[in-house]
PDB file of C-alpha atoms in Angstrom:
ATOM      1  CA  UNK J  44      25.226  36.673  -1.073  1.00 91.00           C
ATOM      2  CA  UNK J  45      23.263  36.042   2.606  1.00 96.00           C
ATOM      3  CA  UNK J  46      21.108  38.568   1.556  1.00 96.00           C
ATOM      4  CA  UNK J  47      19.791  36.998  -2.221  1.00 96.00           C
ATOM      5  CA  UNK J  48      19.450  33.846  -0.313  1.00 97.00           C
ATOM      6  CA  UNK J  49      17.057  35.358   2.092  1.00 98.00           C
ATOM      7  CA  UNK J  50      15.142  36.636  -0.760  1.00 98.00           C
ATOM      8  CA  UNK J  51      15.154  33.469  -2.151  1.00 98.00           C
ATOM      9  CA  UNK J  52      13.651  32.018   1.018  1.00 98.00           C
ATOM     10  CA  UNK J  53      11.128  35.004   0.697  1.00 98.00           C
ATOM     11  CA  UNK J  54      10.280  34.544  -3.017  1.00 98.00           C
ATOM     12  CA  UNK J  55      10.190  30.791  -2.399  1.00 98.00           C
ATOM     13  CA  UNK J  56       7.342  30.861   0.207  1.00 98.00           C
ATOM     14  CA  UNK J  57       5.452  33.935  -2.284  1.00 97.00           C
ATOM     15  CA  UNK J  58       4.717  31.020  -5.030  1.00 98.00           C
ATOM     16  CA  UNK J  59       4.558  27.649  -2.883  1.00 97.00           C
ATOM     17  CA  UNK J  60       7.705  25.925  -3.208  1.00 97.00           C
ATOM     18  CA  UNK J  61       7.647  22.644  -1.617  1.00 97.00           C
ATOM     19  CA  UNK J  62      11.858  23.764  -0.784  1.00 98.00           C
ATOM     20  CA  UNK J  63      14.828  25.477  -1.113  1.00 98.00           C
ATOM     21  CA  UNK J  64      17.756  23.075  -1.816  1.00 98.00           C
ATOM     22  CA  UNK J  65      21.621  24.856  -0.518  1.00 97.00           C
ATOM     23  CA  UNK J  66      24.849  23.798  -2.101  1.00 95.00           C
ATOM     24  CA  UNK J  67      28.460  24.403  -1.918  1.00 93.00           C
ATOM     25  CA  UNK J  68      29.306  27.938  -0.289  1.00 93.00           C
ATOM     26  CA  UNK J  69      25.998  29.133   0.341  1.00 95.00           C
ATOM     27  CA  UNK J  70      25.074  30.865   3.127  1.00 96.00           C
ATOM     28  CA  UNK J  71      21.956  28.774   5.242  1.00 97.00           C
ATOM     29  CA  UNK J  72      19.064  30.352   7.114  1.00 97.00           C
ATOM     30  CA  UNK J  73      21.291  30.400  10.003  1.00 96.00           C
ATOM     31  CA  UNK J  74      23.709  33.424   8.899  1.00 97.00           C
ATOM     32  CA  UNK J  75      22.276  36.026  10.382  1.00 96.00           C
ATOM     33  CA  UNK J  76      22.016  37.762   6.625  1.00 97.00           C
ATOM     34  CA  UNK J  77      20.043  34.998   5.226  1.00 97.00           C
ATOM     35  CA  UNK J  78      17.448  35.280   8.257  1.00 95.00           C
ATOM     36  CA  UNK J  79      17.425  39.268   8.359  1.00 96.00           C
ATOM     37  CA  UNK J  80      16.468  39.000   4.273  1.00 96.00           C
ATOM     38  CA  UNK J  81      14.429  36.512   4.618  1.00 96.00           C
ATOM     39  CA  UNK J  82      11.876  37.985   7.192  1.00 95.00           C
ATOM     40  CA  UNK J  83      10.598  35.191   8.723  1.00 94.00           C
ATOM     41  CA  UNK J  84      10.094  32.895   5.628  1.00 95.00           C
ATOM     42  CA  UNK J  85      13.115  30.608   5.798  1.00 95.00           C
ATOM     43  CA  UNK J  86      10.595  29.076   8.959  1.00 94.00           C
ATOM     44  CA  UNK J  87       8.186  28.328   6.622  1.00 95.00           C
ATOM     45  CA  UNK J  88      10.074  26.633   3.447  1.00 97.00           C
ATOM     46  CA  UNK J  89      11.701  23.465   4.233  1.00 97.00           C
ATOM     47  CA  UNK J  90      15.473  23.261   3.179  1.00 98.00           C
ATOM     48  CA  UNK J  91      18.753  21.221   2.996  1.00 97.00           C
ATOM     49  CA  UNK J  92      22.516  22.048   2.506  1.00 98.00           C
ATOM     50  CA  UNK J  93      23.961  19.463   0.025  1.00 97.00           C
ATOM     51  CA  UNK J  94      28.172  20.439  -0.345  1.00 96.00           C
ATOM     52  CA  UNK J  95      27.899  19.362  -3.994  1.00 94.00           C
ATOM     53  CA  UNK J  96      25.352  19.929  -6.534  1.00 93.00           C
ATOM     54  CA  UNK J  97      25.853  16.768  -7.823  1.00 92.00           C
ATOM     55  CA  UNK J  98      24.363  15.078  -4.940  1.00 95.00           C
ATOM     56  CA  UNK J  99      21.326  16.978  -5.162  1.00 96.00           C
ATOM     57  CA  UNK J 100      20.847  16.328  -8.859  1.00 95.00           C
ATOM     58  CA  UNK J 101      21.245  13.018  -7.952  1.00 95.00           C
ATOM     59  CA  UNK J 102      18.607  12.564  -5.555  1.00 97.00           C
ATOM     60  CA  UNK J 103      16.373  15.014  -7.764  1.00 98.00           C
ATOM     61  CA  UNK J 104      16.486  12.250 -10.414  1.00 96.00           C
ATOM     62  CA  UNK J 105      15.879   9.531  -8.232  1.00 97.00           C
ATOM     63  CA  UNK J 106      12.718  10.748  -7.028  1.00 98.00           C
ATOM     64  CA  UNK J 107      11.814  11.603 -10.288  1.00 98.00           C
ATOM     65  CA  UNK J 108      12.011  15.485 -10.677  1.00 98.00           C
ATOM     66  CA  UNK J 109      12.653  17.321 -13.921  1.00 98.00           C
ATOM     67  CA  UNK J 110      15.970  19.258 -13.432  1.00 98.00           C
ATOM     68  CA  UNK J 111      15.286  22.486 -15.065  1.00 98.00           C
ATOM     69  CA  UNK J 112      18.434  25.189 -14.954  1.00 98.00           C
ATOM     70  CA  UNK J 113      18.088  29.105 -15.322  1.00 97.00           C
ATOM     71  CA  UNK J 114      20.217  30.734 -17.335  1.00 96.00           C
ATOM     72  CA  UNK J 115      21.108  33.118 -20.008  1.00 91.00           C
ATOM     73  CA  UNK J 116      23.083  30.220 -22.979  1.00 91.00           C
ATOM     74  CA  UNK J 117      22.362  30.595 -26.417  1.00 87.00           C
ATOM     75  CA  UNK J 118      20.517  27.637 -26.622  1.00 92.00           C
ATOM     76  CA  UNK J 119      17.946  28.077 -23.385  1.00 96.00           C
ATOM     77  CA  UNK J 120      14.234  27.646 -24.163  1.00 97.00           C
ATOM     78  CA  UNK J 121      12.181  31.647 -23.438  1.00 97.00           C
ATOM     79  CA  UNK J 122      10.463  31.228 -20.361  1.00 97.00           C
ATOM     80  CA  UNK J 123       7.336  32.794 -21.909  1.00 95.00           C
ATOM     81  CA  UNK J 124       7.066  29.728 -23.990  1.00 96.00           C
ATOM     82  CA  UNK J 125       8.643  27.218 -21.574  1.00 98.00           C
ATOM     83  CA  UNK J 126       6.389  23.689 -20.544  1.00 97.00           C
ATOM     84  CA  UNK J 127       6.757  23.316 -17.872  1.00 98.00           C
ATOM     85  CA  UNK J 128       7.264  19.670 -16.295  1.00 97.00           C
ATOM     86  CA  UNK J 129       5.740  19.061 -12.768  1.00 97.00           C
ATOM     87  CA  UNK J 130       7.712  17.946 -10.196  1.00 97.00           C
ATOM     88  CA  UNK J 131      10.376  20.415 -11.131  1.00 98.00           C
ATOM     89  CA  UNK J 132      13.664  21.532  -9.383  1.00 98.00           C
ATOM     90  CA  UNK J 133      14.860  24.759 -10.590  1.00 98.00           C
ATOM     91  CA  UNK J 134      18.727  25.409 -10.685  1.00 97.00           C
ATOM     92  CA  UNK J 135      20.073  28.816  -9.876  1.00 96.00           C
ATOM     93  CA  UNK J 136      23.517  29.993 -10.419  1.00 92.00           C
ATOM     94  CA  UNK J 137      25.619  32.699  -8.208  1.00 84.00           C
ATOM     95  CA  UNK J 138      25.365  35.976  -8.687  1.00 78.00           C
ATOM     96  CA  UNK J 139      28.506  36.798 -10.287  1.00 80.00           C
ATOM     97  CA  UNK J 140      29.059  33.818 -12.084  1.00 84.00           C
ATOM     98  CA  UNK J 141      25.613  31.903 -12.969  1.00 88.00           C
ATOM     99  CA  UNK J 142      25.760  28.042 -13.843  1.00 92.00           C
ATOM    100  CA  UNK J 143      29.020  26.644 -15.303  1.00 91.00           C
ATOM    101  CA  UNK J 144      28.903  24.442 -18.219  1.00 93.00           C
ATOM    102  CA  UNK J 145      29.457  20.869 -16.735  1.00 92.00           C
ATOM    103  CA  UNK J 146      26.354  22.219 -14.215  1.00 91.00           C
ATOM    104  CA  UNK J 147      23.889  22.953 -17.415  1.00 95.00           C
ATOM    105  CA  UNK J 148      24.977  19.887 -19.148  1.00 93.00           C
ATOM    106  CA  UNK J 149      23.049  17.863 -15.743  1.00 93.00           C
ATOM    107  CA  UNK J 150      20.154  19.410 -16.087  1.00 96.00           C
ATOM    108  CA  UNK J 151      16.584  18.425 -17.987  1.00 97.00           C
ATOM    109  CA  UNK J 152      16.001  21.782 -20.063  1.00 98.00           C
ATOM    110  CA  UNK J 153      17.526  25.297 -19.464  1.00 98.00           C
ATOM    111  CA  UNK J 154      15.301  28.590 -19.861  1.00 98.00           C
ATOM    112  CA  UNK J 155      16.426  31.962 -20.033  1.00 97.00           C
ATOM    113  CA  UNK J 156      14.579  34.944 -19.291  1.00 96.00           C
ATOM    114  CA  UNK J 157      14.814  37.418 -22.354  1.00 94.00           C
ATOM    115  CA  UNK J 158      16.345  40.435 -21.576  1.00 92.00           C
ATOM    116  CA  UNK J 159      16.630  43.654 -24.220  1.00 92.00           C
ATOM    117  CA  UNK J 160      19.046  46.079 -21.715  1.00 91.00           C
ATOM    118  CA  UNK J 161      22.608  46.628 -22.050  1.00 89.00           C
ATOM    119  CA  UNK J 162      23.060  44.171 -18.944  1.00 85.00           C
ATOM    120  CA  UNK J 163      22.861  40.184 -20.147  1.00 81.00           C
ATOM    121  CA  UNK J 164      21.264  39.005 -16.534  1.00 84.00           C
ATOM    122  CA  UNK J 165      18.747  39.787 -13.906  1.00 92.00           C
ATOM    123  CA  UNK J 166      19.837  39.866 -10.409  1.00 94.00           C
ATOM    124  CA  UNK J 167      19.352  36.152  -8.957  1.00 95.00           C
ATOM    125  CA  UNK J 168      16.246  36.785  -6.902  1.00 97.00           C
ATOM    126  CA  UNK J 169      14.755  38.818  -9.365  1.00 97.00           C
ATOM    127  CA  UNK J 170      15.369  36.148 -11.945  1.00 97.00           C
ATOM    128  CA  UNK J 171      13.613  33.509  -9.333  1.00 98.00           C
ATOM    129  CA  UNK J 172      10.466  35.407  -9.103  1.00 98.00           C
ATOM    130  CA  UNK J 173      10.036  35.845 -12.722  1.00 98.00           C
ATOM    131  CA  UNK J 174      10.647  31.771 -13.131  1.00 98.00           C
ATOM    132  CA  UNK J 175       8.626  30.576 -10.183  1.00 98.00           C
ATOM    133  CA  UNK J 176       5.828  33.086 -11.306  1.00 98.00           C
ATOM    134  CA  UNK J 177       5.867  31.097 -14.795  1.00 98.00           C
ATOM    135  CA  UNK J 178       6.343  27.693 -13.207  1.00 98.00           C
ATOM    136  CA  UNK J 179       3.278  28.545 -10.713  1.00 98.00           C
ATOM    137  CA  UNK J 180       0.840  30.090 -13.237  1.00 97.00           C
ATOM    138  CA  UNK J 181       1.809  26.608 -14.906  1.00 97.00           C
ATOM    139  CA  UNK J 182       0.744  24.498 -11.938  1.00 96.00           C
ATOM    140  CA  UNK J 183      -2.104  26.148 -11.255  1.00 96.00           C
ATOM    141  CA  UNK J 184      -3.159  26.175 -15.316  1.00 95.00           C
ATOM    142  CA  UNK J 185      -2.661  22.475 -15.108  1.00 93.00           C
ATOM    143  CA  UNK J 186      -4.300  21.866 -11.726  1.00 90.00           C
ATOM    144  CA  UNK J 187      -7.561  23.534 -13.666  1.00 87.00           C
TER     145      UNK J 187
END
């Protein structure tokens, strides 16, 4: 939705992301959603609108950035225990649906975040915060 996009504008800008890389439907900071969620942060985060993944994925890898997907497959590395590679794109799926198969299958690693709850998935911004939180205490533990 507008409104997890302008959290993820907000969350974004919490832990230092050098950007927030758009594709296919969603909403930009333009909607007036995304900038009412955001509160101001979507000015501070630089971002592009690709219409296909693909092409972001693309240009990820040319520049030399690890591809790293978030989601809940049997087969995802725990976040807890997760090494993190630096530069780093993180993939996030929609809300309803997450990342499809032939989406997962592009990227570097996947991590999941455990959950023990009846429900199998965190709500997408909530999910960002707990994976930039763990890719930022990274940095900064490597940066020491």
């Amino acid at each position: 939705s507008a409104f997890n996009t302008g959290g993820l504008f907000r969350t974004a800008d919490c832990f230092g992301a050098a950007a927030v890389w758009l594709c296919g439907y969603t909403a930009t900071p333009d909607h007036p959603h995304v900038a009412e969620a955001a509160l101001g942060a979507a000015r501070h985060v630089p971002w592009r609108h690709w219409t296909r993944l693909a092409e972001a994925v693309a240009e990820l890898r040319c520049a030399s950035v690890a591809v790293i997907a978030l989601e809940t497959v049997a087969d995802a590395q725990p976040i807890e225990s997760y090494t993190w590679p630096f530069p780093c794109a993180l993939l996030l799926g929609s809300e309803r649906f997450g990342l499809g198969p032939d989406i997962i299958h592009q990227a570097d690693d996947v991590v999941r975040i455990p959950v023990y709850g009846a429900k199998n998935s965190l709500n997408v911004v909530s999910a960002a915060s707990i994976a930039l939180h763990a890719a930022r205490t990274a940095w900064e533990r490597a940066r020491a």
